[in-house]
XYZ file of C-alpha atoms in Angstrom:
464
model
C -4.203 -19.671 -0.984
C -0.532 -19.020 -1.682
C 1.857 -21.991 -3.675
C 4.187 -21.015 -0.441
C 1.393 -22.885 1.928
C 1.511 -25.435 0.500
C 4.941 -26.105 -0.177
C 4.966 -29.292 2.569
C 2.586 -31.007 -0.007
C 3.920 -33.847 -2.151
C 0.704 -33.451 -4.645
C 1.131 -29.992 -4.890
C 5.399 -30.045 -5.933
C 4.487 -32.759 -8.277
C 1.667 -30.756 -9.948
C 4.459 -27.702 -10.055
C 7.080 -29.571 -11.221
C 4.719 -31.004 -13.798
C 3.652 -27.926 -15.271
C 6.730 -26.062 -14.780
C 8.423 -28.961 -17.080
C 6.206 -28.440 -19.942
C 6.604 -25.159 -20.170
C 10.211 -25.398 -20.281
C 10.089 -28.110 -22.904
C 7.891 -25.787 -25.369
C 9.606 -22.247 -25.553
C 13.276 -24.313 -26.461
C 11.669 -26.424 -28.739
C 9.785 -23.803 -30.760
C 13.415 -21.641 -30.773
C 15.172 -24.843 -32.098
C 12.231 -25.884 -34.933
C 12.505 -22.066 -36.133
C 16.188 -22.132 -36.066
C 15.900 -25.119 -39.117
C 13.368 -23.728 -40.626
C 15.299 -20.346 -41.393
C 16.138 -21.312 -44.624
C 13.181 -22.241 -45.782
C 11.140 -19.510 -43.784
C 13.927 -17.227 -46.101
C 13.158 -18.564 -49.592
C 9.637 -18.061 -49.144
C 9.171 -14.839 -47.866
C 12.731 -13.313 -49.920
C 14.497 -12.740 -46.151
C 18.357 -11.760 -46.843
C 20.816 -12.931 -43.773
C 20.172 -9.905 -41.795
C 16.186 -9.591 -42.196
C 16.522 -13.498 -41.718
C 18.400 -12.795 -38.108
C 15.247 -10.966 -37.278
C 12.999 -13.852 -36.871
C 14.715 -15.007 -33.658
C 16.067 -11.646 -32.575
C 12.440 -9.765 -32.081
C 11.434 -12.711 -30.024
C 14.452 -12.543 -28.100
C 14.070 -8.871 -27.648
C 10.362 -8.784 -26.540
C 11.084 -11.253 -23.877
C 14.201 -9.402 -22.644
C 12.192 -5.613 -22.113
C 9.181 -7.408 -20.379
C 10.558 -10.133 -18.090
C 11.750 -8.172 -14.813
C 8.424 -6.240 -14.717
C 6.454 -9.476 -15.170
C 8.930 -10.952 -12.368
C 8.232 -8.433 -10.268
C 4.138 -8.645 -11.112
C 4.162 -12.101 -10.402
C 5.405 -11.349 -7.385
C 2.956 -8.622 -6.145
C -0.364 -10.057 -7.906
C 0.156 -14.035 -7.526
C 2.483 -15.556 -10.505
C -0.471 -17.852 -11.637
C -2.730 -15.730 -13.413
C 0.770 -14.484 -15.163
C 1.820 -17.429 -16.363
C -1.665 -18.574 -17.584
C -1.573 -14.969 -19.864
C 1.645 -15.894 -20.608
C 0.938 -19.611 -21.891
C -2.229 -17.950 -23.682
C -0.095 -14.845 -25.354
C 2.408 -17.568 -26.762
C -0.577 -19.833 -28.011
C -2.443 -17.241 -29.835
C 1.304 -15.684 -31.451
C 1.813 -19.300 -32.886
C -1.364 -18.642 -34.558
C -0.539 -15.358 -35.795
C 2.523 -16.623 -37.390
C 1.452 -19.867 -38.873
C -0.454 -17.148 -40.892
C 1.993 -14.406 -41.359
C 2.504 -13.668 -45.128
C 5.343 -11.278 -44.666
C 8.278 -10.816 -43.718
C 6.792 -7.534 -41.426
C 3.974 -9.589 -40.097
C 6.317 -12.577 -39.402
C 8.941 -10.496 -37.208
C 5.875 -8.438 -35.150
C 4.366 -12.085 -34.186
C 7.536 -13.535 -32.992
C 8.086 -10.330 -30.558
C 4.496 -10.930 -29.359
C 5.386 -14.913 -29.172
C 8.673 -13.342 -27.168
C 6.152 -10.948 -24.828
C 4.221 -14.078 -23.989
C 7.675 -16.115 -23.275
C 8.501 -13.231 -21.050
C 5.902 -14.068 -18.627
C 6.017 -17.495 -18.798
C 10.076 -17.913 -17.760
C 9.622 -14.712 -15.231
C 7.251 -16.836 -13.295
C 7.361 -20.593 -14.207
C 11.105 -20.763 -11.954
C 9.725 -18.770 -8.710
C 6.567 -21.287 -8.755
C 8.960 -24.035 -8.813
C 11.781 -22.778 -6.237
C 8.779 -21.883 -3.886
C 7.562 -25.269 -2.988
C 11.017 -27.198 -2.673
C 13.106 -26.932 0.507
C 16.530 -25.948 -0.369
C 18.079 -29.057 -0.481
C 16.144 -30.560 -3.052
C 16.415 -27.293 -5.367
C 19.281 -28.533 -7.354
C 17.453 -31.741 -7.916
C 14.079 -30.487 -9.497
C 16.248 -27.645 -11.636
C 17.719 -30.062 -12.831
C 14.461 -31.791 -13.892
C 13.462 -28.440 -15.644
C 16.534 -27.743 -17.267
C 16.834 -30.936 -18.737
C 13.154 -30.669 -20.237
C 14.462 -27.461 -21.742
C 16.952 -29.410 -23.647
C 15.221 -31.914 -24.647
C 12.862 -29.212 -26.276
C 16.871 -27.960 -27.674
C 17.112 -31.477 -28.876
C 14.210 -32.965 -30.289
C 13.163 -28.984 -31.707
C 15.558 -29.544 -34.989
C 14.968 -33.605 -35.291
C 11.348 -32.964 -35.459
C 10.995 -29.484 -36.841
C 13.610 -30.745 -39.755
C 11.190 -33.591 -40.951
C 7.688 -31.229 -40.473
C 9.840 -28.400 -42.536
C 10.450 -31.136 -45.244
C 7.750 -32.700 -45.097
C 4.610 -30.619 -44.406
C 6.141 -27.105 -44.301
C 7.851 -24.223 -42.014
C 4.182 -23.217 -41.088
C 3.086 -26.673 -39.296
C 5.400 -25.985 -36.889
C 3.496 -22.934 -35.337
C 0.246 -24.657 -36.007
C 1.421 -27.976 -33.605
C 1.214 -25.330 -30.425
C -2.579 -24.457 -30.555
C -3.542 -28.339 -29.130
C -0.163 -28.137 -26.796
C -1.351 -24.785 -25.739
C -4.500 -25.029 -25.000
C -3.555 -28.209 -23.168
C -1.022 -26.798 -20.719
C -3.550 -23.493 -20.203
C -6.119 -26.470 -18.940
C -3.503 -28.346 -16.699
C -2.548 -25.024 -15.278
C -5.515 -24.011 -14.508
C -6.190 -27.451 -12.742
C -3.050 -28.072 -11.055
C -1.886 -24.535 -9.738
C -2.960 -23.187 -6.595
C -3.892 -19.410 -6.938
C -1.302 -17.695 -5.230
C -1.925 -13.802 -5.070
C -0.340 -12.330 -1.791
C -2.798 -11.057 0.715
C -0.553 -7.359 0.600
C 0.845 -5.761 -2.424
C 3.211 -3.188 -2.704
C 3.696 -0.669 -5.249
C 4.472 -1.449 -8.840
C 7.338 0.255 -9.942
C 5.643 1.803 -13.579
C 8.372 4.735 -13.993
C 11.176 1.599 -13.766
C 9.776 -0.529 -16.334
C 9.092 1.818 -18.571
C 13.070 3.271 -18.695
C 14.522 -0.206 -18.935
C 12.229 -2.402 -21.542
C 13.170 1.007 -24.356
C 16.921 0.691 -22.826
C 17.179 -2.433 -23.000
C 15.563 -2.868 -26.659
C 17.604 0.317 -28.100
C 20.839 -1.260 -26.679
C 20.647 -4.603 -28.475
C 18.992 -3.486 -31.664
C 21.819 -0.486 -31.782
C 24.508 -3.284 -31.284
C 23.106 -5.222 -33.733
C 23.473 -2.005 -36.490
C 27.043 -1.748 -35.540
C 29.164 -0.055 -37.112
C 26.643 2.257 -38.789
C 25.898 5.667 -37.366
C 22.687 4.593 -36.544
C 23.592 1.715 -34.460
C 26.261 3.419 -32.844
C 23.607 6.363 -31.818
C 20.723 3.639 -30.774
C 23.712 2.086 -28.408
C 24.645 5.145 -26.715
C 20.984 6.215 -25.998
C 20.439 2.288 -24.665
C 23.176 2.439 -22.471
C 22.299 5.908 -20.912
C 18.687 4.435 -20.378
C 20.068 1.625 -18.478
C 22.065 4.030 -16.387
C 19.166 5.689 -15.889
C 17.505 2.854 -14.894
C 20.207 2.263 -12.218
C 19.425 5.914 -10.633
C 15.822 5.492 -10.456
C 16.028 1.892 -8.999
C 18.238 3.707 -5.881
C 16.037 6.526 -5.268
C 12.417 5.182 -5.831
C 10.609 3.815 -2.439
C 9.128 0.320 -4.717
C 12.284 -0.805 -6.836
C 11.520 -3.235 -10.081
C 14.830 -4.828 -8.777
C 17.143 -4.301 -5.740
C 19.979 -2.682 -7.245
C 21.688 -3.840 -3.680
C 21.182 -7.183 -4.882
C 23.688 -6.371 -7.666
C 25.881 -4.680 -5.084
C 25.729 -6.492 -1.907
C 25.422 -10.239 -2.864
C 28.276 -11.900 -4.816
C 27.050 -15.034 -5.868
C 24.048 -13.566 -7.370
C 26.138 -10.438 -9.054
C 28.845 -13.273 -10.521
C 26.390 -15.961 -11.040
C 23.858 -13.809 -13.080
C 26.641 -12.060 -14.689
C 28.506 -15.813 -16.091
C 24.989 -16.886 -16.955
C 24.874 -13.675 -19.589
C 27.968 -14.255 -20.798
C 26.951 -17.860 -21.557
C 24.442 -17.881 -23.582
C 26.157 -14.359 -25.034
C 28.882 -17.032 -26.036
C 26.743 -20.424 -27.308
C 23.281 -18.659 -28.601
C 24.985 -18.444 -32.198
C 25.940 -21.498 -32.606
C 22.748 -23.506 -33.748
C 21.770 -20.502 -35.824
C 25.380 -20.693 -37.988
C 25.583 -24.352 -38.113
C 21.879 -24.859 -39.327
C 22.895 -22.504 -42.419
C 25.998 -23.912 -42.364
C 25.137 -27.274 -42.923
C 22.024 -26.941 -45.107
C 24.008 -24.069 -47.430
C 27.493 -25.232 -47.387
C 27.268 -29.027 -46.209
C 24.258 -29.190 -48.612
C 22.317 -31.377 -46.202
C 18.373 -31.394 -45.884
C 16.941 -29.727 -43.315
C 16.099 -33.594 -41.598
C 19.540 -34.265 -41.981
C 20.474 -30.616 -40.665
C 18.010 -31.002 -37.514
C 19.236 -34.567 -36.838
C 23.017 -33.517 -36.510
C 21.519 -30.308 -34.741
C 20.047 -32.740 -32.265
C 23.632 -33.892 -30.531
C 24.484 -30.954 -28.331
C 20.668 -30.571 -26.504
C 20.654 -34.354 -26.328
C 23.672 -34.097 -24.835
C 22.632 -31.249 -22.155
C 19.527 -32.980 -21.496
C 21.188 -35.865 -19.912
C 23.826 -34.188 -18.163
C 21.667 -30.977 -16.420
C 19.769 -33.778 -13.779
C 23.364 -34.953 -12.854
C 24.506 -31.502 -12.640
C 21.638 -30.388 -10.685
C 21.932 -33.009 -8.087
C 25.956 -32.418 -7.615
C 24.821 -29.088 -7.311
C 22.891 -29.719 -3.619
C 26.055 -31.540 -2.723
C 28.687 -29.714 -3.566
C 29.293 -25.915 -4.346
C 27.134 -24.773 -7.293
C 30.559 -22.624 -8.518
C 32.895 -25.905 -8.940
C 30.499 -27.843 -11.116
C 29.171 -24.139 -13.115
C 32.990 -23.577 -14.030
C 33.761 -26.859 -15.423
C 30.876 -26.531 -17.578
C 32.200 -23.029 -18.768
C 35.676 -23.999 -19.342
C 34.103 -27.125 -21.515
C 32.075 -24.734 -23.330
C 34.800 -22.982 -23.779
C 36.709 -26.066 -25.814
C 33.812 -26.830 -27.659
C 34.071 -23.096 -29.410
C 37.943 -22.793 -29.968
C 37.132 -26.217 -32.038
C 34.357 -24.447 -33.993
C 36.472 -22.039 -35.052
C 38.475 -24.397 -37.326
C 35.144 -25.338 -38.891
C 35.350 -24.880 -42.791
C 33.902 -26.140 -45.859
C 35.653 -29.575 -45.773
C 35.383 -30.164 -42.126
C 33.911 -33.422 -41.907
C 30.784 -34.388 -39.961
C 32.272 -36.261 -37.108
C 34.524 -33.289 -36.157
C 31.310 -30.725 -36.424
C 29.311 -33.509 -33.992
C 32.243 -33.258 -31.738
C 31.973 -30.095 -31.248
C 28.182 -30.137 -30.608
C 28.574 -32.924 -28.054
C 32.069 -30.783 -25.708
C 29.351 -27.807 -26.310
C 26.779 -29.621 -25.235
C 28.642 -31.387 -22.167
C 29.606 -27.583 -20.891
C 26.171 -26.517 -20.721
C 24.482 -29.038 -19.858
C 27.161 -29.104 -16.682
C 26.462 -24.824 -16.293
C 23.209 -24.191 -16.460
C 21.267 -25.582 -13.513
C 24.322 -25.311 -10.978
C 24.074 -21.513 -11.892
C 20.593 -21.223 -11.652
C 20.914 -22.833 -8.151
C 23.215 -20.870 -6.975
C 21.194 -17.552 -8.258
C 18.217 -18.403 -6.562
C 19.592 -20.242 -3.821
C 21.161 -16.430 -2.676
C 17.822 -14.235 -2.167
C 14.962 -14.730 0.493
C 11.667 -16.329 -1.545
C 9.619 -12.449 -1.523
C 11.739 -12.044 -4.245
C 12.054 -15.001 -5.966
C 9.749 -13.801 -8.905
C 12.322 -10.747 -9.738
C 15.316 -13.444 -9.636
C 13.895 -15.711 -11.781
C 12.947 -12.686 -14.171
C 16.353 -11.794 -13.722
C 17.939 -15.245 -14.678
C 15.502 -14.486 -17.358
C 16.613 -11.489 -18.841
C 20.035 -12.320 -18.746
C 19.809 -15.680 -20.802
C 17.498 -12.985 -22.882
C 19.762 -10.742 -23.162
C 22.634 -12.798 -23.679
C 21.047 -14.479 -26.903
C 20.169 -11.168 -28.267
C 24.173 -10.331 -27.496
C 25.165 -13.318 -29.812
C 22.551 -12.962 -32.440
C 23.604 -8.846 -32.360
C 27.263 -10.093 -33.165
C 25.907 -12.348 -35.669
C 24.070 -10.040 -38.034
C 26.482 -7.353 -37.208
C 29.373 -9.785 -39.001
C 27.086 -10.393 -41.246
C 26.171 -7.019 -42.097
C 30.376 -6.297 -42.676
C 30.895 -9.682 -45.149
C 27.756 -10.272 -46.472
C 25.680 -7.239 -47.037
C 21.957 -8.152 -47.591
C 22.780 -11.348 -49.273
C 21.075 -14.405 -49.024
C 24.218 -17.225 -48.128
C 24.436 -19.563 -51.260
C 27.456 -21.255 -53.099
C 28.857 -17.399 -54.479
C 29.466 -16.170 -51.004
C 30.089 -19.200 -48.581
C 33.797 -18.189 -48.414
C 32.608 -14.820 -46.949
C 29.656 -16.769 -45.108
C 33.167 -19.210 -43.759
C 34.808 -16.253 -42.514
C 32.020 -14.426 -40.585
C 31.242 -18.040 -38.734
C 34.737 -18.216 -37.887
C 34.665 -14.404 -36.413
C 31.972 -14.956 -34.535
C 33.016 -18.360 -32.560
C 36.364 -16.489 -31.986
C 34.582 -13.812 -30.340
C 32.444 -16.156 -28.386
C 35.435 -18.141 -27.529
C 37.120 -14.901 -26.046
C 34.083 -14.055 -23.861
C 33.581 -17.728 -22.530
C 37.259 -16.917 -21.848
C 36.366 -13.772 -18.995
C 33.052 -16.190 -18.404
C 35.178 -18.496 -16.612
C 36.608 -16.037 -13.957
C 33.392 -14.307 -13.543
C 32.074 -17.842 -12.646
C 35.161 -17.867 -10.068
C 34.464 -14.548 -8.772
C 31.019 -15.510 -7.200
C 32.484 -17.140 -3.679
C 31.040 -20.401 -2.209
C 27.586 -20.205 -2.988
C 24.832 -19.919 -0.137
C 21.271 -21.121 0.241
C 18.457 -18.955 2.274
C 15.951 -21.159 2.945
């Protein structure tokens, strides 16, 4: 019995939502924990800046390579059974890690935590979108989005004082109970919703673009080396050769017409990338930057950390709901263009910068986002007919994915030209200064073209 059949059922949309909430809590609050535990996770295991920039970036790239496919899987073989693996893959990588006694063993855990993210975000958004009418879409993402930044916002508050307190490790070991829990509730709550016809599963497709898409980012990443420069070139050429195969093959992974044909979702997905290409950074810099320059604890850190999700979280319901008013593209584009403040005033961030300006920075970043995110998503989904809403919501996926690797890529590739394989201490925080202010230059310049691409998409539409 599909989720779609039942999608007149107030029991079943609240179960949905329900679930779908949690899960978008946990993946943003085990990203935020991590990101203040870095230094510690660092001194432990010897990680320089670059190896460091690892930790988030494999998890990142796992769940880039994987998500369309799984998208697409949901949508031919019922998107419960996928997101259960997907809840259980995370669970059992938390494990793994809590354990890891290497820096080797540490990175290959977080890309399996990232494989198991994958299939969580490529399916938890279709389950939601299918069982709310199109008016109250905006409403319930909305919901979601803000339990994703609470997870932002209580990830360093809480992860600061379990670092300090009880170690980096504890904070792997607190999602085996909230695992297993949400793999019970799922399995309670969800309908099974496997499609009485399948079609083909596009195997050649996902194949070219998760080694594309993984030799892009990790060859960006190396830039300028030879090496990175070659990875690049091969990713991109894998990508295009993604494109051909997608137009000629009977069972696309994606529509490429989708791409070509339908503005708002081109534009929409497209200002979404650039997005998180342009704000990913930013928690990752300012958690060294105030635990390594501003000398504060990683408590402290995580509790000033804590302003921009908080922030987000209470804005994304109001923005969702405006967002089934009034067109998704007015409300997306003031958030971009007050993202975009928020990261020219980061760039005159420096050693003396007091804490008050830093927090007001978080909170314009935070405002921006929090006013982006679940108009966009609206708008995305709101554009294709609901057989494909599994592949959009991988696709949402994959470009907040991608995006993050983006600004992590530009992050250890700065790194990589001031700091070498240092670790960041007291001798180099001039040259740690300078690469922070690069970077939020270069993420103020592409929330710069963000904004017009956020323009470009038209008046958004809803199919229903």
């Amino acid at each position: 019995m599909s989720v779609e059949q039942h999608s007149d059922s107030r029991a079943t949309k609240r179960a949905v939502l329900l679930v779908v909430t949690l899960t978008s809590f946990i993946g943003p609050f085990m990203l935020s924990s991590v990101n203040v535990a870095l230094p510690s996770i660092g001194r432990e295991l010897t990680m320089g800046a670059i190896v460091l920039g690892w930790v988030n970036m494999a998890y990142l790239l796992a769940g880039a390579a994987f998500s369309i496919p799984f998208g697409r899987l949901g949508d031919l073989f019922g998107r419960k059974r996928l997101f259960m693996s997907g809840v259980a893959s995370f669970t059992l990588a938390s494990v793994l890690i809590a354990t890891a006694h290497s820096p080797m063993a540490l990175v290959l855990f977080r890309a399996l935590q990232g494989f198991g993210t994958s299939m969580i975000f490529a399916t938890s958004m279709a389950i939601l979108i299918s069982v709310f009418a199109p008016d109250e879409r905006g409403k319930v993402l909305g919901i979601t989005t803000g339990a994703v930044y609470l997870g932002l916002s209580s990830g360093p508050f809480f992860g600061g004082i379990i670092t300090e307190h009880f170690g980096w490790r504890f904070i792997f070991w607190v999602n085996l109970p909230v695992g297993l829990l949400l793999l019970g509730t799922i399995f309670i709550l969800l309908k099974d919703d496997a499609p009485e016809e399948r079609a083909p599963f596009d195997v050649l497709g996902s194949l070219i673009l998760g080694p594309a898409l993984f030799a892009a980012m990790v060859g960006f990443s190396l830039l300028p080396t030879y090496a990175g420069a070659s990875l690049l070139a091969l990713g991109i050429l894998g990508i295009v050769a993604f494109v051909y195969w997608e137009t000629k093959t009977q069972a696309p992974l994606i529509d490429i017409g989708l791409f070509r044909h339908n503005t708002v979702f081109a534009f929409s997905s497209l200002a979404a990338l650039i997005n998180y290409a342009a704000t990913f950074a930013v928690s990752f810099l300012l958690s060294i930057y105030l635990q390594k320059i501003k000398s504060l604890s990683p408590q402290e850190a995580g509790f000033a950390l804590v302003s921009q999700p908080f922030v987000q979280a209470l804005f994304s319901p109001l923005a969702g709901r405006l967002s089934d008013k009034i067109d998704s593209r007015v409300v997306a584009t003031a958030g971009m263009v007050a993202t975009l403040v928020g990261l020219i005033l980061l760039t005159l961030v420096g050693a003396d910068t007091s804490m008050t300006f830093v927090l007001t920075c978080l909170i314009v970043l935070g405002l921006g986002f929090g006013l982006f995110s679940s108009p966009n998503t609206n708008a995305i989904m709101g554009s294709v007919d609901k057989r494909i809403y599994g592949v959009a919501s991988a696709v949402v996926s994959t470009m907040r994915q991608v995006g993050m690797m983006f600004s992590m890529g530009l992050v250890m590739m700065v790194f990589a030209m001031y700091l070498g394989q240092a670790q960041v201490s007291s001798s180099n925080a001039p040259q740690f200064l300078h690469s922070m202010r690069v970077t939020f230059t270069a993420c103020a310049v592409m929330c710069f073209i963000g904004i017009f691409a956020s323009l470009a998409r038209g008046r958004s539409r809803t199919r229903r």
